[in-house]
Coordinates of C-alpha atoms in Angstrom, one line a residue:
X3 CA -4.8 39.6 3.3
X4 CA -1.0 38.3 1.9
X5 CA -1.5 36.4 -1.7
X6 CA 0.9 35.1 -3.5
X7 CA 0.9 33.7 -7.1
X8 CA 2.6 31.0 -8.7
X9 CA 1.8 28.8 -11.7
X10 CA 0.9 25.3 -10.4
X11 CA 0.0 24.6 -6.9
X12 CA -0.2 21.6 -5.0
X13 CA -2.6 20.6 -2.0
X14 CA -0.4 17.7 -0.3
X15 CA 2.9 16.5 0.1
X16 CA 2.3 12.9 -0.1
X17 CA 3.9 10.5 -2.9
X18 CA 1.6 12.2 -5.7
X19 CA 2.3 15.4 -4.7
X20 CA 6.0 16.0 -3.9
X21 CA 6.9 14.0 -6.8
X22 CA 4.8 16.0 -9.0
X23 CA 6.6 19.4 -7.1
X24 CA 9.6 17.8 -8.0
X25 CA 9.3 17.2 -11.8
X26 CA 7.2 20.7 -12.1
X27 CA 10.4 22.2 -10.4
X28 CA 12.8 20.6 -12.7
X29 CA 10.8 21.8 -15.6
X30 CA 11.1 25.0 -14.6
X31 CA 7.2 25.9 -13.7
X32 CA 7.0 28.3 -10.8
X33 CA 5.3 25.6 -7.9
X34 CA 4.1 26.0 -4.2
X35 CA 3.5 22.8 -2.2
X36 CA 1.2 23.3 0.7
X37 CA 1.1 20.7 3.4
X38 CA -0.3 20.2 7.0
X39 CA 2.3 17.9 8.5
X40 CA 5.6 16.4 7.3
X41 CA 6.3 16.2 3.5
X42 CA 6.2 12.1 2.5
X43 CA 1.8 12.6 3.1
X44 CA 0.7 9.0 4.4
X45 CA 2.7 6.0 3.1
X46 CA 6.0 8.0 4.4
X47 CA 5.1 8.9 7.5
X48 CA 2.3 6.8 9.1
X49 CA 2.2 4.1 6.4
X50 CA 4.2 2.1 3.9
X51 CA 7.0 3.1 5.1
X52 CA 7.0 2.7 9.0
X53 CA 4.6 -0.4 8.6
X54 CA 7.0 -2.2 6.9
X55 CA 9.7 -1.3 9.4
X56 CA 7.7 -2.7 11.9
X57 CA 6.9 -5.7 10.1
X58 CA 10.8 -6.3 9.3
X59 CA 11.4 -5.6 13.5
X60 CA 8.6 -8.4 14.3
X61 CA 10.3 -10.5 11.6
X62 CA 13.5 -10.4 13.7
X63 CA 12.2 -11.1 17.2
X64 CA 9.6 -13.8 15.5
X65 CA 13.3 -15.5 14.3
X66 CA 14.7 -14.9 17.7
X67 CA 11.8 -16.5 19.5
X68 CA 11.5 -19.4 17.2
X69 CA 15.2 -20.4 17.6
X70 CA 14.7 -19.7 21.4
X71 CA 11.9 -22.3 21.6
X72 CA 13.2 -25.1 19.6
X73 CA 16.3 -26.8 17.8
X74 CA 17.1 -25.0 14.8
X75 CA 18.1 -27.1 12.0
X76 CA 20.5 -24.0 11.1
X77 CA 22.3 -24.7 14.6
X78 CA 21.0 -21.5 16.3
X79 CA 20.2 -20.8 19.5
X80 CA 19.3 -18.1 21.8
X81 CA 18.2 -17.3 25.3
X82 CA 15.7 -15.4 26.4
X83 CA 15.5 -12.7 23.2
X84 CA 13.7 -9.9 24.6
X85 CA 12.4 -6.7 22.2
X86 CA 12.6 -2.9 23.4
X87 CA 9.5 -1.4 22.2
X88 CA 10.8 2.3 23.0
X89 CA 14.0 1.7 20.6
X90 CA 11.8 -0.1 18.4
X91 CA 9.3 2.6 17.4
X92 CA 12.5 5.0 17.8
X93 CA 14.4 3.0 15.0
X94 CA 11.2 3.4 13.1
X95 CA 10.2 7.2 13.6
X96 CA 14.4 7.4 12.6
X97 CA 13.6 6.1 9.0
X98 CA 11.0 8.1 8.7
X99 CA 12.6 11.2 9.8
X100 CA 15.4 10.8 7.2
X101 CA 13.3 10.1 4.4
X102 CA 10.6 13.1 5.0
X103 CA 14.0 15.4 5.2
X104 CA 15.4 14.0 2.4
X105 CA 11.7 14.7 0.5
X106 CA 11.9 18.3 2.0
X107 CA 16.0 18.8 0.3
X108 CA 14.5 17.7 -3.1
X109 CA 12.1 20.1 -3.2
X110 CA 14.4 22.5 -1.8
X111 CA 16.8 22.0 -4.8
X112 CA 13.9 21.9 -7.3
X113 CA 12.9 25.9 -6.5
X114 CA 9.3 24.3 -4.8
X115 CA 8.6 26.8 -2.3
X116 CA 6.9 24.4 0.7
X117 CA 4.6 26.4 2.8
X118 CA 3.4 24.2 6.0
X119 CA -0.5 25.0 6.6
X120 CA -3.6 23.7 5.8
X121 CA -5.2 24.9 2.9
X122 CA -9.1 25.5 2.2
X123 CA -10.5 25.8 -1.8
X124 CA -11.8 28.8 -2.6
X125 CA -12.4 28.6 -5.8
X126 CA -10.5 26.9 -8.9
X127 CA -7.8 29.0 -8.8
X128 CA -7.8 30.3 -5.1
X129 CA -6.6 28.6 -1.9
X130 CA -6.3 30.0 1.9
X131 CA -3.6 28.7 4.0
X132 CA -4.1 28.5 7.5
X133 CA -1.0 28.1 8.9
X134 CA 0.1 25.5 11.5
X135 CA -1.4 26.0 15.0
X136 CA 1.6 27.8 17.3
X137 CA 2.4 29.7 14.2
X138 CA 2.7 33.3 13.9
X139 CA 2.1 33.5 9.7
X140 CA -1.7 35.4 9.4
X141 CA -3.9 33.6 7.2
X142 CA -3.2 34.5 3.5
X143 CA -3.8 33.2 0.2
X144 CA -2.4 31.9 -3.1
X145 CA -3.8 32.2 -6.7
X146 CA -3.0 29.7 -9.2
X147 CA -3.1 28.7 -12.6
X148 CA -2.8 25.3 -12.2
X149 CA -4.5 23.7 -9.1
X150 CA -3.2 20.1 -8.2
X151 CA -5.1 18.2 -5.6
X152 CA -3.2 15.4 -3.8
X153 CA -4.8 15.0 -0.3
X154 CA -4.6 11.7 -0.1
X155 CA -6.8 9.2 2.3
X156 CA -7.7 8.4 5.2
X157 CA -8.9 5.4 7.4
X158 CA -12.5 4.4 7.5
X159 CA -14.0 4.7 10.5
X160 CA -17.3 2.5 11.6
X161 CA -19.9 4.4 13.3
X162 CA -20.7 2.3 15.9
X163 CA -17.0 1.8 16.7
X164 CA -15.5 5.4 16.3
X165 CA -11.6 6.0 17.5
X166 CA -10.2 6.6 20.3
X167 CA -9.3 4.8 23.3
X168 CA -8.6 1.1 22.7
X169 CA -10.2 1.5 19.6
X170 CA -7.2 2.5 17.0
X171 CA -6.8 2.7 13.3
X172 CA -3.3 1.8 11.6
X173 CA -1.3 5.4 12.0
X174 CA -1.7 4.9 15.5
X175 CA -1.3 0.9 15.6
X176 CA 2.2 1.6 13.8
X177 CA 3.5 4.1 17.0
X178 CA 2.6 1.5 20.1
X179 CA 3.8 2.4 23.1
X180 CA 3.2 -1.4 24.4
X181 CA 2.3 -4.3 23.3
X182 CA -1.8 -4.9 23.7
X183 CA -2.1 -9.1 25.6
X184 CA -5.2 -9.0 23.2
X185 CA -5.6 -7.4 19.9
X186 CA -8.8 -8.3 17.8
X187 CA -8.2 -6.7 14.2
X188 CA -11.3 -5.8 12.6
X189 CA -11.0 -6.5 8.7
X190 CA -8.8 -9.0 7.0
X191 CA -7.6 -6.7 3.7
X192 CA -4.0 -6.2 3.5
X193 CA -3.8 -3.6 6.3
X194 CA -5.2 -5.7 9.1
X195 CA -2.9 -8.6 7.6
X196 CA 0.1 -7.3 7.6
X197 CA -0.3 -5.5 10.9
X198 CA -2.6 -8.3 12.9
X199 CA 0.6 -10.5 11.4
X200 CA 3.0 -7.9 13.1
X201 CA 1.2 -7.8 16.5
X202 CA 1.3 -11.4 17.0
X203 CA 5.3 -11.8 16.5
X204 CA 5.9 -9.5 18.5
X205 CA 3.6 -11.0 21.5
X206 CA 0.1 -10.2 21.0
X207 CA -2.7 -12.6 20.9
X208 CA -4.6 -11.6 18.0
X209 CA -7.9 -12.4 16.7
X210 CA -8.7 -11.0 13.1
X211 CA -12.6 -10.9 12.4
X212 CA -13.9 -10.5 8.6
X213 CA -17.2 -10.4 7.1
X214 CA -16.4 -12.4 3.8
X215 CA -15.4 -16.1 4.0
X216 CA -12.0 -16.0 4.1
X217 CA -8.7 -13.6 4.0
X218 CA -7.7 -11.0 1.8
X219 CA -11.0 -10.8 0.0
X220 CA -9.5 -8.9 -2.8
X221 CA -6.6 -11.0 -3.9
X222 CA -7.1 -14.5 -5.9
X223 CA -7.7 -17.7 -3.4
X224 CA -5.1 -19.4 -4.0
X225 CA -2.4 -16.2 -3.5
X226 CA -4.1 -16.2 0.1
X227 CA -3.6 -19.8 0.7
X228 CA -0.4 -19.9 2.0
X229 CA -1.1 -16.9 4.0
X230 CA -3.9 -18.5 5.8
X231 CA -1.6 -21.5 6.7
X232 CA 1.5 -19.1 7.9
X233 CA -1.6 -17.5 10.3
X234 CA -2.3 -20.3 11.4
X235 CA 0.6 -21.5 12.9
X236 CA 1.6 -18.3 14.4
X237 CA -1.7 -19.2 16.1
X238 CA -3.6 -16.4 14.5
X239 CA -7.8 -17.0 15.1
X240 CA -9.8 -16.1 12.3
X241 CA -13.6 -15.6 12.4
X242 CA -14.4 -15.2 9.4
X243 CA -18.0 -14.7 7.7
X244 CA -18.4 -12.6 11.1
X245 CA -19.3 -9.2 11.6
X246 CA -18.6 -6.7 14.3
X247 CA -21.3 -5.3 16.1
X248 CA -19.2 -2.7 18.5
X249 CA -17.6 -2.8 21.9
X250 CA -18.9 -2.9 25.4
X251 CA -16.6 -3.4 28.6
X252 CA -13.3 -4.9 27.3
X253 CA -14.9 -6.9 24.7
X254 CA -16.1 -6.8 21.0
X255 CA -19.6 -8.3 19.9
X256 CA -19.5 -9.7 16.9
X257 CA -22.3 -12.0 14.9
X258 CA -21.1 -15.4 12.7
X259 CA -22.6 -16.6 9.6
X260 CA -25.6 -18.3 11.5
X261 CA -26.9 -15.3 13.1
X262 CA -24.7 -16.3 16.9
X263 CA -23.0 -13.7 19.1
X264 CA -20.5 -13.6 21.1
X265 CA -17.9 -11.7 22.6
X266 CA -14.3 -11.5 22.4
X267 CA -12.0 -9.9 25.1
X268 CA -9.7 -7.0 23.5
X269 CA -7.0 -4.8 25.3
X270 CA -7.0 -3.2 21.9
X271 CA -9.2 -3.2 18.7
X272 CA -7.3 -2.1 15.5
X273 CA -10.5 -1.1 12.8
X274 CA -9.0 -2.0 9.2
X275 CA -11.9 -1.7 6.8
X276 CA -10.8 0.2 4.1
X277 CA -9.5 3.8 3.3
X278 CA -11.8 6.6 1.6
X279 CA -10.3 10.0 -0.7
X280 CA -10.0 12.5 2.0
X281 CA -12.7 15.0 0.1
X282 CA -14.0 16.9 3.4
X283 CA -13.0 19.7 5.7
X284 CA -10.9 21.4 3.0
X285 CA -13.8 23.4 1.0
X286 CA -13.7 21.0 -2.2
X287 CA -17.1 20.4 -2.2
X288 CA -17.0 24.0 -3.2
X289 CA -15.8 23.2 -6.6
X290 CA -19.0 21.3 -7.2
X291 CA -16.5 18.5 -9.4
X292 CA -18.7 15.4 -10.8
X293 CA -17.3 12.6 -7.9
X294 CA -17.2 8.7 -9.3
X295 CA -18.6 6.9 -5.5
X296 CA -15.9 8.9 -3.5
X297 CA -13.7 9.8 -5.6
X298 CA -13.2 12.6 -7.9
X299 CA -13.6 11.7 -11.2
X300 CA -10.4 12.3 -13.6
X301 CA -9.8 11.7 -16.9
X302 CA -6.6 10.1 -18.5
X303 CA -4.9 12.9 -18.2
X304 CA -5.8 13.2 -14.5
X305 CA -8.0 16.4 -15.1
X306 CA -11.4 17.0 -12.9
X307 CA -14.6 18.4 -14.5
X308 CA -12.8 22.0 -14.0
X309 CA -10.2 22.0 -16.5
X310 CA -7.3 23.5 -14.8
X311 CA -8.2 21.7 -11.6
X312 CA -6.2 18.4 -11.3
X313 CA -6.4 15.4 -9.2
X314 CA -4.0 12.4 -8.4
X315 CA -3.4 9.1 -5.7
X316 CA -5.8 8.1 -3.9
X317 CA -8.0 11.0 -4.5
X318 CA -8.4 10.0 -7.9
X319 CA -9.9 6.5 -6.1
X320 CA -8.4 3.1 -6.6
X321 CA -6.2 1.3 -7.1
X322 CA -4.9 3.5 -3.8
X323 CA -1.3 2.9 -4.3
X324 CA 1.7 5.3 -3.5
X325 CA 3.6 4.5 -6.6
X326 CA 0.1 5.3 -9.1
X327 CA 0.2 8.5 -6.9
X328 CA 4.0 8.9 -8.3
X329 CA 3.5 8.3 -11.8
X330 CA 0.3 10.2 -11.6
X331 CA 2.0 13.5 -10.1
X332 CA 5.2 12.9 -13.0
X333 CA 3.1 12.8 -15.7
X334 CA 0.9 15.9 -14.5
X335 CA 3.3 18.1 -13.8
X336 CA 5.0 17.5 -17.3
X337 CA 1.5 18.2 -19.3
X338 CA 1.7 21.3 -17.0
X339 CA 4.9 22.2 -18.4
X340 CA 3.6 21.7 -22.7
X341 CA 4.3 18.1 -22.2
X342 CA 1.8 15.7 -24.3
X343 CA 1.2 12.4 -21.9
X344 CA -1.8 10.3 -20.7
X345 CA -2.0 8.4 -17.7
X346 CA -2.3 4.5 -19.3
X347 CA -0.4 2.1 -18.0
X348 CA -0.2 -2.1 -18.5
X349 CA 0.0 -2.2 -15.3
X350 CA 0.3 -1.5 -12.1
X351 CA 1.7 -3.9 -9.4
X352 CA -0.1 -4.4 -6.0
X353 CA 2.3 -5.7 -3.0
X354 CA 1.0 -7.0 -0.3
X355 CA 3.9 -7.2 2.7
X356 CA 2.1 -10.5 4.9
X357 CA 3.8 -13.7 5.3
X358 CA 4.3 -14.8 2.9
X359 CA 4.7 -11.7 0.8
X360 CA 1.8 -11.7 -2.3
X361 CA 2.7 -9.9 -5.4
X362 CA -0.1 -9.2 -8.2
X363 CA 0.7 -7.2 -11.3
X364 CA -2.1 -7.2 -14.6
X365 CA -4.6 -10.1 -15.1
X366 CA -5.4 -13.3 -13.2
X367 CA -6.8 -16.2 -14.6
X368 CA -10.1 -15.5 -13.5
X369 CA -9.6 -11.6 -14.6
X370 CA -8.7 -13.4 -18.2
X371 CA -11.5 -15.7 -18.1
X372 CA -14.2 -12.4 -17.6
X373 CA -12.7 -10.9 -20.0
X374 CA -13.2 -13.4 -22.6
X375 CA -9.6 -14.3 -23.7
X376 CA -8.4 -17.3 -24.3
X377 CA -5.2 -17.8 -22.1
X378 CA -3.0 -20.4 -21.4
X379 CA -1.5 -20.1 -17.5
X380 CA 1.4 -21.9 -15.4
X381 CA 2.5 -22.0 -12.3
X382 CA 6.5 -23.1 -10.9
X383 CA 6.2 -24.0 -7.2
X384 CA 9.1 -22.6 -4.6
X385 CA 9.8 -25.9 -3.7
X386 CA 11.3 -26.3 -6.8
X387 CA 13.4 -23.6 -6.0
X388 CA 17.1 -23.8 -4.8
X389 CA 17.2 -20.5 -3.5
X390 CA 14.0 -21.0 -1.6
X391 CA 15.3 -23.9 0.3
X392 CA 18.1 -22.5 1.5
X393 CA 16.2 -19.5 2.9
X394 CA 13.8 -22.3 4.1
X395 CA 10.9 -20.8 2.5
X396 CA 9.1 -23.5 0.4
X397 CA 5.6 -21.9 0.2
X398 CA 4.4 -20.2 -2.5
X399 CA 4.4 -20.2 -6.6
X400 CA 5.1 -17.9 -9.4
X401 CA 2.5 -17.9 -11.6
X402 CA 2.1 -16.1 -15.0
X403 CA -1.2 -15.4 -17.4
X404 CA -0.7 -15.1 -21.6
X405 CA -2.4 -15.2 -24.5
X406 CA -2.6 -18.6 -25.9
X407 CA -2.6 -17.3 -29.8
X408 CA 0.5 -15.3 -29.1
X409 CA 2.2 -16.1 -25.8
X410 CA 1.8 -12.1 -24.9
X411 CA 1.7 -12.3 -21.5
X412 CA -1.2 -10.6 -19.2
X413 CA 0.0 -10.7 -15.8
X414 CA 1.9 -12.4 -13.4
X415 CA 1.3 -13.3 -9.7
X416 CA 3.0 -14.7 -6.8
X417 CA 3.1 -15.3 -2.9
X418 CA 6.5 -16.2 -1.1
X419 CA 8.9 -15.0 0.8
X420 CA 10.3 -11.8 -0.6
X421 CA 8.4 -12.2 -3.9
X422 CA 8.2 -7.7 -3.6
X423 CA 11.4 -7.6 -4.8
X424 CA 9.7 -9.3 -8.0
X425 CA 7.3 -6.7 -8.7
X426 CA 9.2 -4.5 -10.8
X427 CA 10.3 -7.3 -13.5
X428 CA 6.6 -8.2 -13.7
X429 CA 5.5 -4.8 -14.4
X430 CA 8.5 -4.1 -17.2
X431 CA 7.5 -7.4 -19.0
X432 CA 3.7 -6.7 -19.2
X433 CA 4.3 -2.6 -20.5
X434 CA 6.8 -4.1 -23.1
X435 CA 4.9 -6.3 -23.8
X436 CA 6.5 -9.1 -23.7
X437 CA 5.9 -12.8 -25.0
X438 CA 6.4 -15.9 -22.7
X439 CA 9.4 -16.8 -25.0
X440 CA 11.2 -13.7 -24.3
X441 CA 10.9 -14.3 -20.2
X442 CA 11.6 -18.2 -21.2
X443 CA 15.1 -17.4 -22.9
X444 CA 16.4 -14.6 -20.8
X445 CA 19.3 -16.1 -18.8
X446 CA 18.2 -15.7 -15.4
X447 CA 20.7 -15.9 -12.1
X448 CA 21.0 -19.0 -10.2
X449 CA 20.5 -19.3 -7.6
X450 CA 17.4 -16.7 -7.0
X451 CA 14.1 -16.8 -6.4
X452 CA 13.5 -15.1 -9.9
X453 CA 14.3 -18.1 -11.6
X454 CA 10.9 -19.2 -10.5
X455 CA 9.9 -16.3 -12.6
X456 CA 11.6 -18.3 -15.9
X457 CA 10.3 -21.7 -14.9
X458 CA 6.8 -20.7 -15.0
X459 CA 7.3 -18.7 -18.2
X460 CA 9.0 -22.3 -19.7
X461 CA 6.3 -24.4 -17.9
X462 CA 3.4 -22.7 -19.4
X463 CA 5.7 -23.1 -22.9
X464 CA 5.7 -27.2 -22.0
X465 CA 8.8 -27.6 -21.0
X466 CA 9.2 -26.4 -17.9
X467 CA 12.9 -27.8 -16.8
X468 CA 13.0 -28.2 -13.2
X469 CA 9.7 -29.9 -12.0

C-alpha cells in the first residue's frame, strides 16, 4: 500500500480546516488536506452560505408579493410576481460553486496538496484514504506528525422520524426541487427559523412545532420578540410546548403541554433539532480520546488527550460556529509552525439570519446577573432610528451590557433588520476592551443603523440624545 508523509494533516475541508491548510501553507509546514466532497465542508456548501442565499431569494419575492397585494406607501406595484425555483436553486448552487473553487485556488497557491477521499484513523499519526467512489486511486495511506481533526457536524436525526422521503433535514431543505403546500418544521432553534421563515415567503404553509414555550430557546426573550411578531404576520403557526411523536399517512402526531394529540397534515417535514460533532464512521473512536458529552475534549490550545492529535469547529463542540472553526484552524496551524497562541477570545458573535436579523456577541443581562456582576444596561429602540425608517424597519433595539464600576462593556445584543452587519463592531469593542465612553464619543455616520449602536452606549451613560 502507497503512503505518503507530510508534517500536519488535516481531516476536513470545512471553515476550520481549509483555513488552517491555508495558514500552515503560508508558514511553510508541508500540509495534506483530505476531504470527501467539495472544499468549503458544511457552512459553504449545504449551509451558511446557500441558506442565506435562499433566505435573500424569499426576501425578494416576499417584497414582490407584498407590493402585489396591497398599496405600497413607496408607490410600487407589481403584477403577478412569479419565482422560478429551477433558476433559483441554480443561482444558489452558482455561489456556492465559485466560492468552493475559490477555497480549492487558495489552497492551491498555499503548496496544500488536497487529496479527495474519505479518510479512516488508524492510529495518531496514521490515516487511510479511501478514495471517492468511480475513482481509480487504490486505497493508500498517509503518516503524519501533526494530525488535525476538522470533520465537522452533522444534523440530528430523531429515531422515530428518521430521513428520507418527506422527512428532510436542512442540506436537503436548502436544494428544493418544489415548493412543499405544507411544510411542518420540527424545532424552533435558528435553523428551523430561518428556513420555516424562508419556506413560507416563498409559498409554503408552514407550521413550526417546539418543545419549550416559545422560539429560539437559546437566545434572550426579548431578542426573540420581534421575531415572533414578524411570524406571525407572515401567518407562521406555532405550537409551541409541543412535541412530535412521528409521522403516519401525510400527517405528523404531535402532543401539547396538556397531554392532547393531534395531527397535522405535511407534504414535507423539515427535522431541525440540533447538530452533533460528526465522531463516527471514520475510526476515531480508535484513538480512545477523553470526549466532553459529544465532543472531543480540547484544551486552549485546541489539543486532544493525544498530544499531537488536534481538534477544531464543531468537533471541538459548541458554540458550532464557522467563524470559531476559522480562528480555531489559524491559530493551530501557527502553534504547528513554533508559534506561541491560545485559543481565548472576548468573544465570539452568534448571528442569527430570521426576520428580523438577531445579533448576540458576550454577556446578556441575565448572563451578567449569574455571574454576579454588577452591570448597568441600555437599550436605543430602531424607531428612533432615521435610517430604520426609511428602510421601513422599526422593530428591534440595540442593546449593550457594562460594568457599572468602570463602564467596560460585556456584550452587546440586537435584533433588526440587517443588525449582522453589526456583529463585527460588537466583537472589536468587547476584545479591546472597550468602555461605554469610548463607543459614546466615537463619531458615528448618519444616517446608519449603527448609530443605534452609539445611542445605546450614550443612553446607558444618561444621556442618551435621541429618545
Amino acid at each position: 500500500m502507497e503512503t505518503l508523509t507530510t508534517t500536519l494533516l488535516i481531516i476536513g475541508g470545512g471553515p476550520g480546516g481549509y483555513v488552517a491548510g491555508i495558514r500552515a501553507g503560508q508558514l511553510n509546514v508541508p500540509t495534506i488536506l483530505v476531504e470527501g466532497a467539495q472544499p468549503g465542508g458544511t457552512c459553504l456548501t449545504i449551509g451558511c452560505i446557500p441558506s442565506k442565499a435562499l433566505i435573500h431569494a424569499a426576501d425578494e419575492f416576499s417584497k414582490a408579493t407584498t407590493y402585489a397585494a396591497q398599496e405600497s406607501p413607496l408607490g410600487i406595484t407589481l403584477d403577478n410576481p412569479r419565482i422560478d425555483l429551477d433558476r433559483t436553486v441554480a443561482w444558489k448552487d452558482g455561489i456556492v460553486k465559485r466560492l468552493t473553487g475559490g477555497v480549492g485556488a487558495l489552497l492551491k497557491k498555499h503548496g496544500v496538496r488536497v487529496i479527495k477521499g474519505w479518510a479512516r484513523v488508524i492510529d495518531g499519526k496514521t490515516v487511510e484514504v479511501q478514495p471517492p467512489a468511480g475513482s481509480e486511486q487504490a486505497v493508500f495511506r498517509i503518516r503524519c506528525e501533526h494530525l488535525l481533526l476538522a470533520a465537522g457536524s452533522e444534523p440530528v436525526e430523531l429515531p422515530f422520524m428518521p430521513f428520507g422521503g418527506p422527512v428532510v433535514s436542512s442540506t436537503e431543505a436548502l436544494s428544493p426541487d418544489s415548493m412543499p403546500r405544507r411544510l411542518v418544521v420540527v424545532g424552533a432553534g435558528y435553523i428551523g427559523m430561518e428556513l420555516g421563515t424562508a419556506y413560507r415567503k416563498l409559498g409554503s404553509k408552514v407550521t413550526v412545532v417546539e418543545a419549550f414555550d416559545r422560539i429560539l430557546p437559546a437566545y434572550d426573550a426579548d431578542l426573540a420578540k420581534p421575531v415572533a411578531a414578524s411570524l406571525a404576520r407572515l401567518g407562521v403557526e406555532l405550537r409551541l410546548g409541543t412535541s412530535v411523536l412521528g409521522m403516519e399517512d401525510g400527517q405528523v402526531r404531535v402532543r401539547d403541554a396538556s397531554g392532547v394529540e393531534s395531527r397535522l397534515e405535511a407534504d414535507r417535514v423539515l427535522v431541525a433539532v440540533g447538530r452533533k460533532p460528526r465522531t463516527t464512521g471514520w475510526g476515531l473512536e480508535s484513538l480512545m480520546l477523553d470526549m466532553d458529552g459529544r465532543a472531543l475534549k480540547v484544551d486552549a490550545l485546541c489539543r486532544t488527550s493525544m498530544r499531537n492529535v488536534w481538534a477544531i469547529g464543531d468537533l471541538a463542540g459548541e458554540p458550532m460556529l464557522a467563524h470559531r472553526a476559522m480562528a480555531q484552524g489559524e491559530m493551530v496551524a501557527e502553534i504547528i509552525a513554533g508559534k506561541y497562541r491560545e485559543f481565548a477570545p472576548a468573544a465570539i458573535p452568534a448571528v442569527c439570519y430570521t426576520d428580523p436579523e438577531i445579533v448576540v456577541a458576550g454577556m446578556t443581562p441575565l448572563e451578567a446577573d449569574h455571574a454576579g456582576v454588577e452591570f448597568i444596561s441600555a437599550h436605543f429602540p430602531f424607531s428612533a432610528n432615521g435610517r430604520a425608517m426609511t428602510i421601513e424597519s422599526l422593530d428591534g433595539f440595540v442593546r449593550v451590557v457594562a460594568r457599572k464600576d468602570n463602564h467596560v462593556i460585556l456584550g452587546w445584543q440586537a435584533v433588526g433588520a440587517g443588525v449582522s452587519e453589526l456583529a463585527a463592531g460588537f466583537a472589536q469593542s468587547i476584545e479591546m476592551g472597550a468602555q461605554l465612553e469610548d463607543v459614546a464619543r466615537t463619531i458615528h455616520a448618519h444616517p446608519t443603523l449603527g448609530e443605534a449602536v452609539q445611542e445605546a452606549a450614550l443612553r446607558a451613560l444618561g444621556h442618551a440624545l435621541h429618545i
